[in-house]
Tab-separated table of C-alpha atoms and ligand atoms in Angstrom:
chain	number	residue	atom	x	y	z
O	21	UNK	CA	62.658	-102.724	-19.608
O	22	UNK	CA	62.471	-100.311	-22.697
O	23	UNK	CA	61.744	-102.642	-25.517
O	24	UNK	CA	64.450	-102.640	-27.672
O	25	UNK	CA	63.820	-99.763	-31.027
O	26	UNK	CA	63.026	-100.994	-34.618
O	27	UNK	CA	65.814	-100.661	-36.845
O	28	UNK	CA	63.456	-97.671	-38.298
O	29	UNK	CA	64.241	-96.309	-35.058
O	30	UNK	CA	67.837	-96.844	-34.754
O	31	UNK	CA	68.235	-95.399	-38.411
O	32	UNK	CA	66.477	-92.285	-36.936
O	33	UNK	CA	67.967	-91.181	-34.224
O	34	UNK	CA	71.776	-92.324	-36.254
O	35	UNK	CA	70.445	-89.590	-38.463
O	36	UNK	CA	69.815	-86.680	-36.631
O	37	UNK	CA	72.355	-87.409	-33.828
O	38	UNK	CA	75.506	-87.711	-36.898
O	39	UNK	CA	74.191	-84.772	-39.123
O	40	UNK	CA	72.273	-86.885	-42.016
O	41	UNK	CA	68.756	-86.165	-42.039
O	42	UNK	CA	66.754	-83.375	-39.807
O	43	UNK	CA	62.917	-83.308	-38.857
O	44	UNK	CA	62.103	-79.876	-41.264
O	45	UNK	CA	61.546	-76.549	-39.476
O	46	UNK	CA	62.080	-78.765	-35.885
O	47	UNK	CA	62.338	-75.389	-34.012
O	48	UNK	CA	58.928	-75.071	-34.733
O	49	UNK	CA	57.675	-78.768	-33.790
O	50	UNK	CA	58.804	-79.884	-37.344
O	51	UNK	CA	56.270	-79.767	-41.003
O	52	UNK	CA	53.387	-82.697	-41.837
O	53	UNK	CA	57.066	-85.132	-42.764
O	54	UNK	CA	59.288	-82.894	-44.832
O	55	UNK	CA	62.876	-83.193	-43.978
O	56	UNK	CA	66.035	-81.532	-43.765
O	57	UNK	CA	69.599	-82.726	-45.265
O	58	UNK	CA	72.346	-82.114	-43.159
O	59	UNK	CA	76.290	-82.130	-44.055
O	60	UNK	CA	76.572	-86.299	-44.156
O	61	UNK	CA	73.407	-86.496	-45.637
O	62	UNK	CA	73.759	-83.487	-47.826
O	63	UNK	CA	77.011	-85.381	-49.286
O	64	UNK	CA	75.445	-88.686	-49.413
O	65	UNK	CA	71.972	-87.343	-51.755
O	66	UNK	CA	74.817	-85.806	-53.758
O	67	UNK	CA	77.264	-89.166	-54.190
O	68	UNK	CA	73.919	-91.036	-55.100
O	69	UNK	CA	73.046	-88.492	-57.381
O	70	UNK	CA	76.733	-88.488	-59.507
O	71	UNK	CA	77.069	-92.149	-59.257
O	72	UNK	CA	73.304	-92.624	-61.153
O	73	UNK	CA	74.379	-90.004	-63.834
O	74	UNK	CA	77.868	-91.197	-64.641
O	75	UNK	CA	76.809	-93.982	-64.629
O	76	UNK	CA	73.205	-93.290	-67.029
O	77	UNK	CA	73.474	-90.068	-68.434
O	78	UNK	CA	77.357	-89.347	-68.600
O	79	UNK	CA	79.540	-92.497	-68.907
O	80	UNK	CA	77.119	-93.715	-71.933
O	81	UNK	CA	77.166	-92.495	-75.755
O	82	UNK	CA	73.479	-92.366	-75.896
O	83	UNK	CA	72.332	-90.151	-73.322
O	84	UNK	CA	72.391	-86.578	-72.098
O	85	UNK	CA	71.390	-84.438	-69.555
O	86	UNK	CA	68.450	-81.603	-68.514
O	87	UNK	CA	67.488	-79.394	-65.991
O	88	UNK	CA	63.872	-78.283	-66.011
O	89	UNK	CA	62.229	-76.148	-64.859
O	90	UNK	CA	60.035	-77.064	-61.662
O	91	UNK	CA	57.145	-75.163	-63.617
O	92	UNK	CA	55.872	-75.530	-66.229
O	93	UNK	CA	52.516	-74.286	-68.657
O	94	UNK	CA	49.422	-75.949	-66.859
O	95	UNK	CA	48.935	-77.367	-70.069
O	96	UNK	CA	51.703	-78.685	-69.707
O	97	UNK	CA	50.149	-81.532	-67.538
O	98	UNK	CA	46.151	-81.398	-69.024
O	99	UNK	CA	48.104	-82.874	-72.318
O	100	UNK	CA	49.554	-85.168	-69.701
O	101	UNK	CA	46.877	-86.764	-68.488
O	102	UNK	CA	48.441	-85.642	-64.872
O	103	UNK	CA	44.940	-82.753	-64.081
O	104	UNK	CA	42.480	-85.094	-64.880
O	105	UNK	CA	44.581	-88.998	-64.471
O	106	UNK	CA	46.964	-88.895	-61.423
O	107	UNK	CA	44.470	-89.402	-59.012
O	108	UNK	CA	44.686	-91.664	-55.548
O	109	UNK	CA	41.849	-93.266	-53.490
O	110	UNK	CA	40.702	-91.136	-50.824
O	111	UNK	CA	38.798	-92.571	-47.880
O	112	UNK	CA	37.167	-90.720	-45.173
O	113	UNK	CA	36.416	-92.850	-41.795
O	114	UNK	CA	33.133	-92.055	-39.916
O	115	UNK	CA	34.130	-93.617	-36.811
O	116	UNK	CA	37.502	-91.638	-35.769
O	117	UNK	CA	37.517	-89.802	-38.757
O	118	UNK	CA	41.019	-90.525	-40.288
O	119	UNK	CA	41.501	-89.900	-43.550
O	120	UNK	CA	43.314	-92.933	-45.666
O	121	UNK	CA	44.223	-93.935	-48.341
O	122	UNK	CA	41.953	-97.031	-50.021
O	123	UNK	CA	45.644	-99.390	-51.195
O	124	UNK	CA	48.084	-98.578	-49.167
O	125	UNK	CA	45.226	-98.803	-45.402
O	126	UNK	CA	48.034	-101.163	-44.218
O	127	UNK	CA	50.938	-98.493	-44.431
O	128	UNK	CA	48.589	-95.506	-42.430
O	129	UNK	CA	47.085	-95.540	-38.569
O	130	UNK	CA	44.087	-95.091	-37.271
O	131	UNK	CA	43.975	-92.187	-34.935
O	132	UNK	CA	40.992	-94.657	-32.449
O	133	UNK	CA	43.807	-97.414	-32.196
O	134	UNK	CA	46.145	-96.632	-29.398
O	135	UNK	CA	48.849	-98.910	-30.216
O	136	UNK	CA	49.881	-96.404	-33.315
O	137	UNK	CA	50.636	-99.776	-35.296
O	138	UNK	CA	49.489	-99.231	-38.461
O	139	UNK	CA	46.957	-102.139	-40.591
O	140	UNK	CA	44.421	-101.840	-37.954
O	141	UNK	CA	41.442	-101.063	-38.776
O	142	UNK	CA	39.322	-103.191	-37.770
O	143	UNK	CA	36.598	-100.841	-35.702
O	144	UNK	CA	36.444	-97.678	-38.952
O	145	UNK	CA	33.251	-97.307	-40.720
O	146	UNK	CA	35.652	-96.409	-44.257
O	147	UNK	CA	33.812	-94.087	-47.096
O	148	UNK	CA	33.496	-95.365	-50.959
O	149	UNK	CA	37.095	-94.346	-52.028
O	150	UNK	CA	36.518	-91.090	-54.427
O	151	UNK	CA	39.040	-89.158	-56.184
O	152	UNK	CA	42.051	-87.873	-54.878
O	153	UNK	CA	44.776	-85.320	-57.185
O	154	UNK	CA	47.410	-85.727	-56.038
O	155	UNK	CA	48.909	-82.427	-57.433
O	156	UNK	CA	50.478	-79.495	-55.540
O	157	UNK	CA	48.139	-76.594	-57.221
O	158	UNK	CA	50.345	-72.978	-56.598
O	159	UNK	CA	49.652	-69.297	-58.427
O	160	UNK	CA	51.915	-67.725	-60.684
O	161	UNK	CA	51.567	-63.996	-60.780
O	162	UNK	CA	50.123	-61.151	-58.202
O	163	UNK	CA	46.807	-62.163	-59.583
O	164	UNK	CA	44.703	-65.048	-58.338
O	165	UNK	CA	42.506	-65.692	-61.575
O	166	UNK	CA	42.601	-69.204	-63.184
O	167	UNK	CA	44.794	-68.038	-65.693
O	168	UNK	CA	47.917	-68.530	-63.478
O	169	UNK	CA	47.350	-71.709	-61.675
O	170	UNK	CA	49.588	-74.587	-62.287
O	171	UNK	CA	50.666	-77.368	-60.474
O	172	UNK	CA	54.103	-78.184	-58.726
O	173	UNK	CA	55.494	-81.231	-61.378
O	174	UNK	CA	54.885	-84.473	-59.726
O	175	UNK	CA	57.395	-85.637	-62.283
O	176	UNK	CA	60.591	-84.497	-64.213
O	177	UNK	CA	59.633	-86.495	-66.991
O	178	UNK	CA	57.064	-83.495	-68.488
O	179	UNK	CA	60.188	-81.166	-69.121
O	180	UNK	CA	61.686	-83.821	-71.477
O	181	UNK	CA	58.814	-84.587	-73.660
O	182	UNK	CA	58.079	-81.151	-73.223
O	183	UNK	CA	62.021	-80.754	-75.116
O	184	UNK	CA	62.455	-83.439	-76.990
O	185	UNK	CA	62.137	-81.270	-80.718
O	186	UNK	CA	64.928	-79.094	-78.368
O	187	UNK	CA	67.349	-81.983	-77.614
O	188	UNK	CA	66.714	-83.460	-81.055
O	189	UNK	CA	67.415	-81.422	-83.049
O	190	UNK	CA	70.552	-79.363	-81.026
O	191	UNK	CA	72.213	-82.925	-79.975
O	192	UNK	CA	71.142	-84.325	-83.840
O	193	UNK	CA	70.453	-87.378	-81.619
O	194	UNK	CA	69.597	-90.843	-83.630
O	195	UNK	CA	66.915	-93.465	-82.093
O	196	UNK	CA	67.640	-95.008	-80.084
O	197	UNK	CA	68.709	-92.322	-77.465
O	198	UNK	CA	67.592	-91.499	-73.987
O	199	UNK	CA	67.405	-88.570	-72.474
O	200	UNK	CA	67.695	-87.723	-68.487
O	201	UNK	CA	67.121	-86.096	-65.303
O	202	UNK	CA	67.427	-85.126	-61.561
O	203	UNK	CA	65.405	-83.168	-59.659
O	204	UNK	CA	62.195	-82.657	-57.217
O	205	UNK	CA	59.090	-83.679	-57.849
O	206	UNK	CA	56.325	-82.333	-55.250
O	207	UNK	CA	53.160	-85.226	-54.361
O	208	UNK	CA	49.761	-83.702	-52.191
O	209	UNK	CA	49.737	-87.624	-50.950
O	210	UNK	CA	47.138	-88.927	-48.944
O	211	UNK	CA	49.665	-91.327	-46.768
O	212	UNK	CA	53.270	-89.606	-45.669
O	213	UNK	CA	55.553	-91.532	-43.771
O	214	UNK	CA	58.348	-94.280	-42.820
O	215	UNK	CA	61.102	-91.432	-42.253
O	216	UNK	CA	62.217	-90.583	-45.654
O	217	UNK	CA	60.295	-93.193	-47.914
O	218	UNK	CA	57.381	-91.028	-49.130
O	219	UNK	CA	56.978	-87.760	-48.961
O	220	UNK	CA	55.333	-84.664	-50.375
O	221	UNK	CA	58.562	-82.581	-52.001
O	222	UNK	CA	61.303	-85.632	-53.227
O	223	UNK	CA	63.724	-86.599	-55.661
O	224	UNK	CA	63.229	-88.013	-57.931
O	225	UNK	CA	66.762	-89.742	-60.722
O	226	UNK	CA	64.349	-90.111	-64.546
O	227	UNK	CA	65.441	-91.227	-68.278
O	228	UNK	CA	63.537	-91.265	-71.453
O	229	UNK	CA	64.364	-93.644	-73.461
O	230	UNK	CA	62.832	-92.602	-77.015
O	231	UNK	CA	63.582	-96.546	-79.060
O	232	UNK	CA	61.918	-97.684	-82.283
O	233	UNK	CA	58.427	-98.794	-81.932
O	234	UNK	CA	59.088	-102.362	-81.865
O	235	UNK	CA	62.197	-101.667	-79.662
O	236	UNK	CA	60.569	-100.881	-77.032
O	237	UNK	CA	59.198	-104.904	-75.614
O	238	UNK	CA	63.389	-105.651	-75.452
O	239	UNK	CA	63.932	-101.822	-74.365
O	240	UNK	CA	61.896	-102.629	-71.216
O	241	UNK	CA	63.992	-105.490	-70.271
O	242	UNK	CA	67.475	-104.206	-70.618
O	243	UNK	CA	66.220	-101.520	-68.651
O	244	UNK	CA	65.225	-103.713	-65.756
O	245	UNK	CA	68.312	-105.689	-65.646
O	246	UNK	CA	70.435	-102.691	-65.702
O	247	UNK	CA	68.733	-100.754	-63.103
O	248	UNK	CA	68.690	-103.836	-60.864
O	249	UNK	CA	72.345	-104.631	-62.120
O	250	UNK	CA	73.169	-100.547	-60.772
O	251	UNK	CA	71.838	-101.205	-57.470
O	252	UNK	CA	74.194	-104.920	-57.189
O	253	UNK	CA	76.640	-102.779	-58.466
O	254	UNK	CA	77.017	-100.111	-55.651
O	255	UNK	CA	76.889	-103.352	-52.842
O	256	UNK	CA	72.342	-103.073	-52.370
O	257	UNK	CA	72.464	-107.250	-51.455
O	258	UNK	CA	70.903	-108.726	-54.045
O	259	UNK	CA	68.702	-110.793	-51.490
O	260	UNK	CA	67.387	-107.856	-50.422
O	261	UNK	CA	65.720	-107.282	-53.710
O	262	UNK	CA	62.891	-107.599	-56.128
O	263	UNK	CA	61.636	-107.315	-59.375
O	264	UNK	CA	57.848	-107.015	-59.875
O	265	UNK	CA	55.698	-106.922	-63.064
O	266	UNK	CA	52.672	-104.373	-62.359
O	267	UNK	CA	48.805	-105.886	-62.498
O	268	UNK	CA	47.101	-103.689	-65.464
O	269	UNK	CA	44.847	-102.657	-62.253
O	270	UNK	CA	48.061	-100.891	-60.575
O	271	UNK	CA	49.801	-98.945	-63.599
O	272	UNK	CA	49.939	-95.363	-64.557
O	273	UNK	CA	47.974	-94.057	-67.178
O	274	UNK	CA	50.366	-93.432	-69.348
O	275	UNK	CA	51.842	-96.611	-69.223
O	276	UNK	CA	51.271	-99.928	-70.804
O	277	UNK	CA	53.349	-101.896	-68.958
O	278	UNK	CA	56.031	-101.624	-66.043
O	279	UNK	CA	58.118	-103.174	-64.071
O	280	UNK	CA	59.366	-102.384	-60.316
O	281	UNK	CA	62.486	-102.994	-58.347
O	282	UNK	CA	61.478	-103.615	-54.776
O	283	UNK	CA	63.216	-103.867	-51.591
O	284	UNK	CA	62.481	-105.566	-48.993
O	285	UNK	CA	62.077	-102.978	-45.422
O	286	UNK	CA	61.338	-103.304	-42.615
O	287	UNK	CA	57.589	-103.311	-43.265
O	288	UNK	CA	57.777	-105.633	-46.147
O	289	UNK	CA	58.782	-105.448	-50.008
O	290	UNK	CA	58.369	-101.622	-51.333
O	291	UNK	CA	58.868	-100.049	-54.272
O	292	UNK	CA	62.204	-98.961	-54.446
O	293	UNK	CA	62.410	-98.001	-58.410
O	294	UNK	CA	59.842	-97.560	-61.065
O	295	UNK	CA	60.491	-99.238	-64.984
O	296	UNK	CA	57.473	-98.446	-66.642
O	297	UNK	CA	57.062	-98.614	-70.612
O	298	UNK	CA	55.336	-95.673	-71.316
O	299	UNK	CA	55.218	-96.379	-75.523
O	300	UNK	CA	54.330	-93.121	-77.384
O	301	UNK	CA	51.840	-91.778	-75.290
O	302	UNK	CA	53.262	-88.503	-74.225
O	303	UNK	CA	54.752	-87.872	-77.353
O	304	UNK	CA	51.524	-87.870	-79.027
O	305	UNK	CA	49.285	-86.452	-76.305
O	306	UNK	CA	52.224	-83.091	-76.562
O	307	UNK	CA	52.111	-83.560	-80.804
O	308	UNK	CA	48.326	-83.153	-80.467
O	309	UNK	CA	48.486	-80.172	-78.152
O	310	UNK	CA	50.564	-77.948	-79.733
O	311	UNK	CA	50.718	-78.975	-84.085
O	312	UNK	CA	54.372	-79.955	-83.176
O	313	UNK	CA	55.479	-83.073	-84.750
O	314	UNK	CA	57.604	-84.082	-82.408
O	315	UNK	CA	59.021	-86.981	-84.501
O	316	UNK	CA	62.150	-88.614	-85.236
O	317	UNK	CA	62.790	-88.801	-89.390
O	318	UNK	CA	65.117	-92.198	-91.189
O	319	UNK	CA	67.995	-90.875	-92.727
O	320	UNK	CA	68.479	-93.316	-94.439
O	321	UNK	CA	64.091	-94.740	-95.129
O	322	UNK	CA	62.941	-90.660	-94.524
O	323	UNK	CA	60.611	-92.740	-92.691
O	324	UNK	CA	58.733	-90.639	-90.285
O	325	UNK	CA	58.628	-92.432	-86.661
O	326	UNK	CA	57.212	-90.821	-83.178
O	327	UNK	CA	59.141	-93.074	-80.716
O	328	UNK	CA	58.087	-95.003	-77.689
O	329	UNK	CA	59.792	-94.349	-74.859
O	330	UNK	CA	60.782	-96.581	-71.283
O	331	UNK	CA	61.412	-94.611	-69.290
O	332	UNK	CA	63.786	-95.890	-65.275
O	333	UNK	CA	62.552	-94.273	-62.697
O	334	UNK	CA	64.131	-93.851	-59.140
O	335	UNK	CA	63.260	-91.669	-56.015
O	336	UNK	CA	66.643	-90.280	-55.260
O	337	UNK	CA	64.938	-89.392	-51.778
O	338	UNK	CA	63.731	-93.072	-51.199
O	339	UNK	CA	67.825	-94.368	-52.622
O	340	UNK	CA	69.091	-92.519	-49.648
O	341	UNK	CA	66.400	-94.827	-47.333
O	342	UNK	CA	67.524	-97.738	-49.080
O	343	UNK	CA	71.454	-96.651	-49.172
O	344	UNK	CA	71.426	-96.298	-45.283
O	345	UNK	CA	69.012	-99.353	-44.461
O	346	UNK	CA	71.295	-102.019	-46.373
O	347	UNK	CA	74.044	-101.092	-44.852
O	348	UNK	CA	73.595	-100.581	-41.045
O	349	UNK	CA	74.845	-103.408	-39.282
O	350	UNK	CA	75.673	-103.881	-35.242
O	351	UNK	CA	78.413	-106.323	-34.037
O	352	UNK	CA	80.373	-107.189	-31.201
O	353	UNK	CA	84.017	-106.410	-31.733
O	354	UNK	CA	86.333	-107.272	-28.361
O	355	UNK	CA	83.171	-106.959	-25.993
O	356	UNK	CA	81.549	-103.890	-26.782
O	357	UNK	CA	78.737	-102.758	-29.789
O	358	UNK	CA	79.986	-101.720	-32.848
O	359	UNK	CA	77.109	-99.558	-35.396
O	360	UNK	CA	77.874	-100.218	-38.974
O	361	UNK	CA	77.532	-98.164	-41.866
O	362	UNK	CA	78.404	-100.383	-44.901
O	363	UNK	CA	78.350	-98.543	-47.790
O	364	UNK	CA	79.450	-98.619	-50.982
O	365	UNK	CA	83.823	-96.547	-50.691
O	366	UNK	CA	81.611	-94.352	-53.387
O	367	UNK	CA	78.175	-93.735	-52.281
O	368	UNK	CA	79.455	-92.983	-47.796
O	369	UNK	CA	79.972	-89.256	-47.192
O	370	UNK	CA	83.816	-89.156	-46.582
O	371	UNK	CA	86.351	-91.155	-48.127
O	372	UNK	CA	89.203	-91.256	-45.491
O	373	UNK	CA	88.802	-89.947	-42.051
O	374	UNK	CA	92.447	-88.290	-40.956
O	375	UNK	CA	93.835	-89.146	-37.037
O	376	UNK	CA	97.030	-87.800	-35.485
O	377	UNK	CA	97.583	-90.494	-32.999
O	378	UNK	CA	98.300	-87.862	-30.315
O	379	UNK	CA	97.665	-83.832	-30.719
O	380	UNK	CA	101.942	-83.243	-29.861
O	381	UNK	CA	105.514	-83.686	-31.122
O	382	UNK	CA	104.196	-82.183	-35.476
O	383	UNK	CA	101.384	-84.731	-35.998
O	384	UNK	CA	98.196	-83.284	-35.834
O	385	UNK	CA	100.750	-80.616	-38.679
O	386	UNK	CA	101.563	-84.161	-40.444
O	387	UNK	CA	97.370	-85.219	-40.320
O	388	UNK	CA	96.373	-81.343	-41.597
O	389	UNK	CA	98.257	-81.895	-44.919
O	390	UNK	CA	97.123	-85.308	-45.390
O	391	UNK	CA	94.449	-84.155	-45.487
O	392	UNK	CA	95.287	-80.824	-47.983
O	393	UNK	CA	96.545	-83.312	-49.962
O	394	UNK	CA	93.598	-85.904	-50.545
O	395	UNK	CA	90.778	-83.381	-50.226
O	396	UNK	CA	91.130	-82.429	-54.170
O	397	UNK	CA	91.048	-86.250	-55.203
O	398	UNK	CA	87.626	-87.452	-52.045
O	399	UNK	CA	86.088	-86.222	-49.043
O	400	UNK	CA	87.787	-86.398	-46.182
O	401	UNK	CA	87.973	-85.355	-42.881
O	402	UNK	CA	90.112	-84.346	-39.858
O	403	UNK	CA	90.027	-86.155	-35.862
O	404	UNK	CA	92.020	-85.483	-32.793
O	405	UNK	CA	89.024	-85.901	-30.308
O	406	UNK	CA	89.538	-88.804	-27.780
O	407	UNK	CA	90.537	-92.490	-27.186
O	408	UNK	CA	91.294	-93.968	-30.792
O	409	UNK	CA	89.397	-96.837	-31.052
O	410	UNK	CA	85.920	-94.204	-30.122
O	411	UNK	CA	87.434	-91.697	-33.252
O	412	UNK	CA	87.297	-95.045	-34.921
O	413	UNK	CA	83.396	-95.965	-34.139
O	414	UNK	CA	82.505	-92.395	-34.811
O	415	UNK	CA	83.831	-93.210	-38.205
O	416	UNK	CA	82.236	-96.627	-38.953
O	417	UNK	CA	78.743	-95.061	-37.474
O	418	UNK	CA	78.830	-92.951	-40.638
O	419	UNK	CA	80.642	-95.206	-42.822
O	420	UNK	CA	84.018	-94.062	-44.112
O	421	UNK	CA	85.577	-96.723	-45.574
O	422	UNK	CA	88.889	-95.804	-44.807
O	423	UNK	CA	91.159	-94.147	-41.308
O	424	UNK	CA	94.712	-93.169	-41.232
O	425	UNK	CA	96.388	-92.431	-38.332
O	426	UNK	CA	99.838	-90.141	-38.019
O	427	UNK	CA	101.962	-92.195	-35.229
O	428	UNK	CA	105.347	-91.616	-34.298
O	429	UNK	CA	106.343	-93.833	-36.934
O	430	UNK	CA	104.892	-91.633	-39.742
O	431	UNK	CA	107.586	-88.923	-38.808
O	432	UNK	CA	110.594	-91.398	-39.112
O	433	UNK	CA	109.631	-92.838	-42.810
O	434	UNK	CA	106.656	-91.019	-43.695
O	435	UNK	CA	103.997	-94.010	-43.776
O	436	UNK	CA	100.400	-94.323	-40.887
O	437	UNK	CA	98.449	-97.020	-40.887
O	438	UNK	CA	94.958	-97.452	-43.176
O	439	UNK	CA	92.014	-98.846	-41.417
O	440	UNK	CA	89.432	-100.659	-43.102
O	441	UNK	CA	85.686	-99.888	-42.144
O	442	UNK	CA	84.600	-103.901	-42.990
O	443	UNK	CA	87.571	-105.831	-41.719
O	444	UNK	CA	89.142	-103.155	-39.470
O	445	UNK	CA	92.394	-104.547	-40.819
O	446	UNK	CA	95.259	-101.877	-41.244
O	447	UNK	CA	98.380	-101.748	-43.192
O	448	UNK	CA	101.284	-99.547	-44.138
O	449	UNK	CA	101.132	-96.782	-46.809
O	450	UNK	CA	103.950	-94.412	-47.376
O	451	UNK	CA	101.838	-90.775	-47.377
O	452	UNK	CA	103.305	-90.233	-51.503
O	453	UNK	CA	101.170	-93.319	-52.295
O	454	UNK	CA	97.951	-93.199	-50.074
O	455	UNK	CA	95.683	-91.412	-52.906
O	456	UNK	CA	96.141	-94.163	-55.737
O	457	UNK	CA	95.777	-96.743	-52.495
O	458	UNK	CA	92.165	-95.340	-51.567
O	459	UNK	CA	91.293	-94.041	-55.250
O	460	UNK	CA	92.159	-98.615	-56.154
O	461	UNK	CA	90.084	-99.726	-53.416
O	462	UNK	CA	86.732	-96.594	-54.162
P	7	GAP	N1	58.021	-90.552	-64.401
P	7	GAP	C1	56.716	-91.522	-63.622
P	7	GAP	C2	57.021	-91.421	-62.372
P	7	GAP	O1	57.580	-90.549	-61.696
P	7	GAP	P1	56.943	-92.888	-59.984
P	7	GAP	O2	56.489	-94.555	-59.810
P	7	GAP	O3	55.087	-92.687	-59.741
P	7	GAP	O4	57.310	-92.749	-61.311
P	7	GAP	C3	58.786	-93.244	-59.454
P	7	GAP	O5	57.937	-92.900	-59.658
P	7	GAP	C4	60.022	-93.139	-57.735
P	7	GAP	O6	59.736	-92.550	-57.524
P	7	GAP	C5	59.317	-94.290	-57.417
P	7	GAP	O7	60.001	-95.374	-57.579
P	7	GAP	C6	59.994	-93.684	-55.519
P	7	GAP	O8	60.645	-94.038	-55.784
P	7	GAP	C7	60.013	-92.311	-56.102
P	7	GAP	N2	58.783	-91.686	-55.560
P	7	GAP	C8	57.433	-91.575	-55.590
P	7	GAP	N3	56.906	-91.269	-55.267
P	7	GAP	C9	57.394	-90.122	-53.777
P	7	GAP	C10	56.339	-90.038	-52.548
P	7	GAP	N4	56.306	-89.808	-52.467
P	7	GAP	N5	58.053	-89.414	-51.869
P	7	GAP	C11	59.367	-89.637	-51.971
P	7	GAP	N6	59.166	-91.133	-52.988
P	7	GAP	C12	58.914	-91.249	-53.944
């Protein structure tokens, strides 16, 4: 008998089957653990990004947004220390010819081990580690000389530091304040894998919070708590999260201290988000390299201050994986297996599915009318195919929190049955009150 698929296998299969995530270049056999987000996946990702943007940027008086370029002057990466210091330890195996990241041996497979279990390197004869720079080099312009070489950004943060003065002056910001940004980042990772957990192209949600030097530690504690509570707000199970301080030898080259918010993935506890205390490292370096005064003048004391920075940095694509893993559940209902994604209603790709009970007697027309009414308020989906129970199951599997059914009574009194995904309870709601009913519950 074939073994029961693992949770990750079930999730990868659901994501493909239901249009969340596809292998990139699939018709060519796929490409190096890169992934495309399908109609439901792009919606899920956008809704997580929207929730972050609302809570971390637009919902706060002290934070503004930015969208800087992926390509920046190469000097930016020299100055930031990424050219010299954004390295991982690479080891080669003389026996199996594999290449591994020394500190992630437990997550990489030895090509000679038929079991394909990560972490089995008993016969490996590893070389001494050497530094491998993770930035993707690229050529800008048609002439292949060194002046045209730059890098795809490995973090969005540097675009924030290089725009520090522009934002300060145009928005007349006062300490403490933050600049948030969501966007693509690229890292030539030695080890990729675990689906979308670690990829070479991914998306970041980052915020640089500038404060007075003496406020640094306090702001670090504040943001660790804020970000932890943010995941709880959107339904991540508290027992699956923990905070962990970095050991001195783990710290990135720019960080004085750092906390990870970790999630208990199927392979164990691993990083979901990092909150780093970058001090004045970046502003000072860029000021030295450019001769610009990257500082803020206290209007009362006239003192010039180079702010310190606390940076909550979350992987958006890694968030997608965590929201999916955390939401996935299997249960038995009426003797049948039900797969359900218990996604928070603000995160779920579709908020409301509308079904006509039968395909006649004007029910499809009323269902379409409801969709037209609701679509400006939240994402909706129309389905008239198959038995009603099967239609519920299809929506459960993609996390739709509400299903509304148009039946015979609807034609008489303009009420519909609204069924809630988790409790499976059904209530009758007048069509006129449906939007407020749903909005109050999302
Ligand atoms: N600017 C700080 C910074 O980039 P980081 O800890 O290197 O910090 C932040 O990255 C977050 O980005 C991580 O906590 C993780 O969620 C995500 N991340 C990092 N590398 C990733 C990769 N290769 N694939 C997917 N997500 C990644």
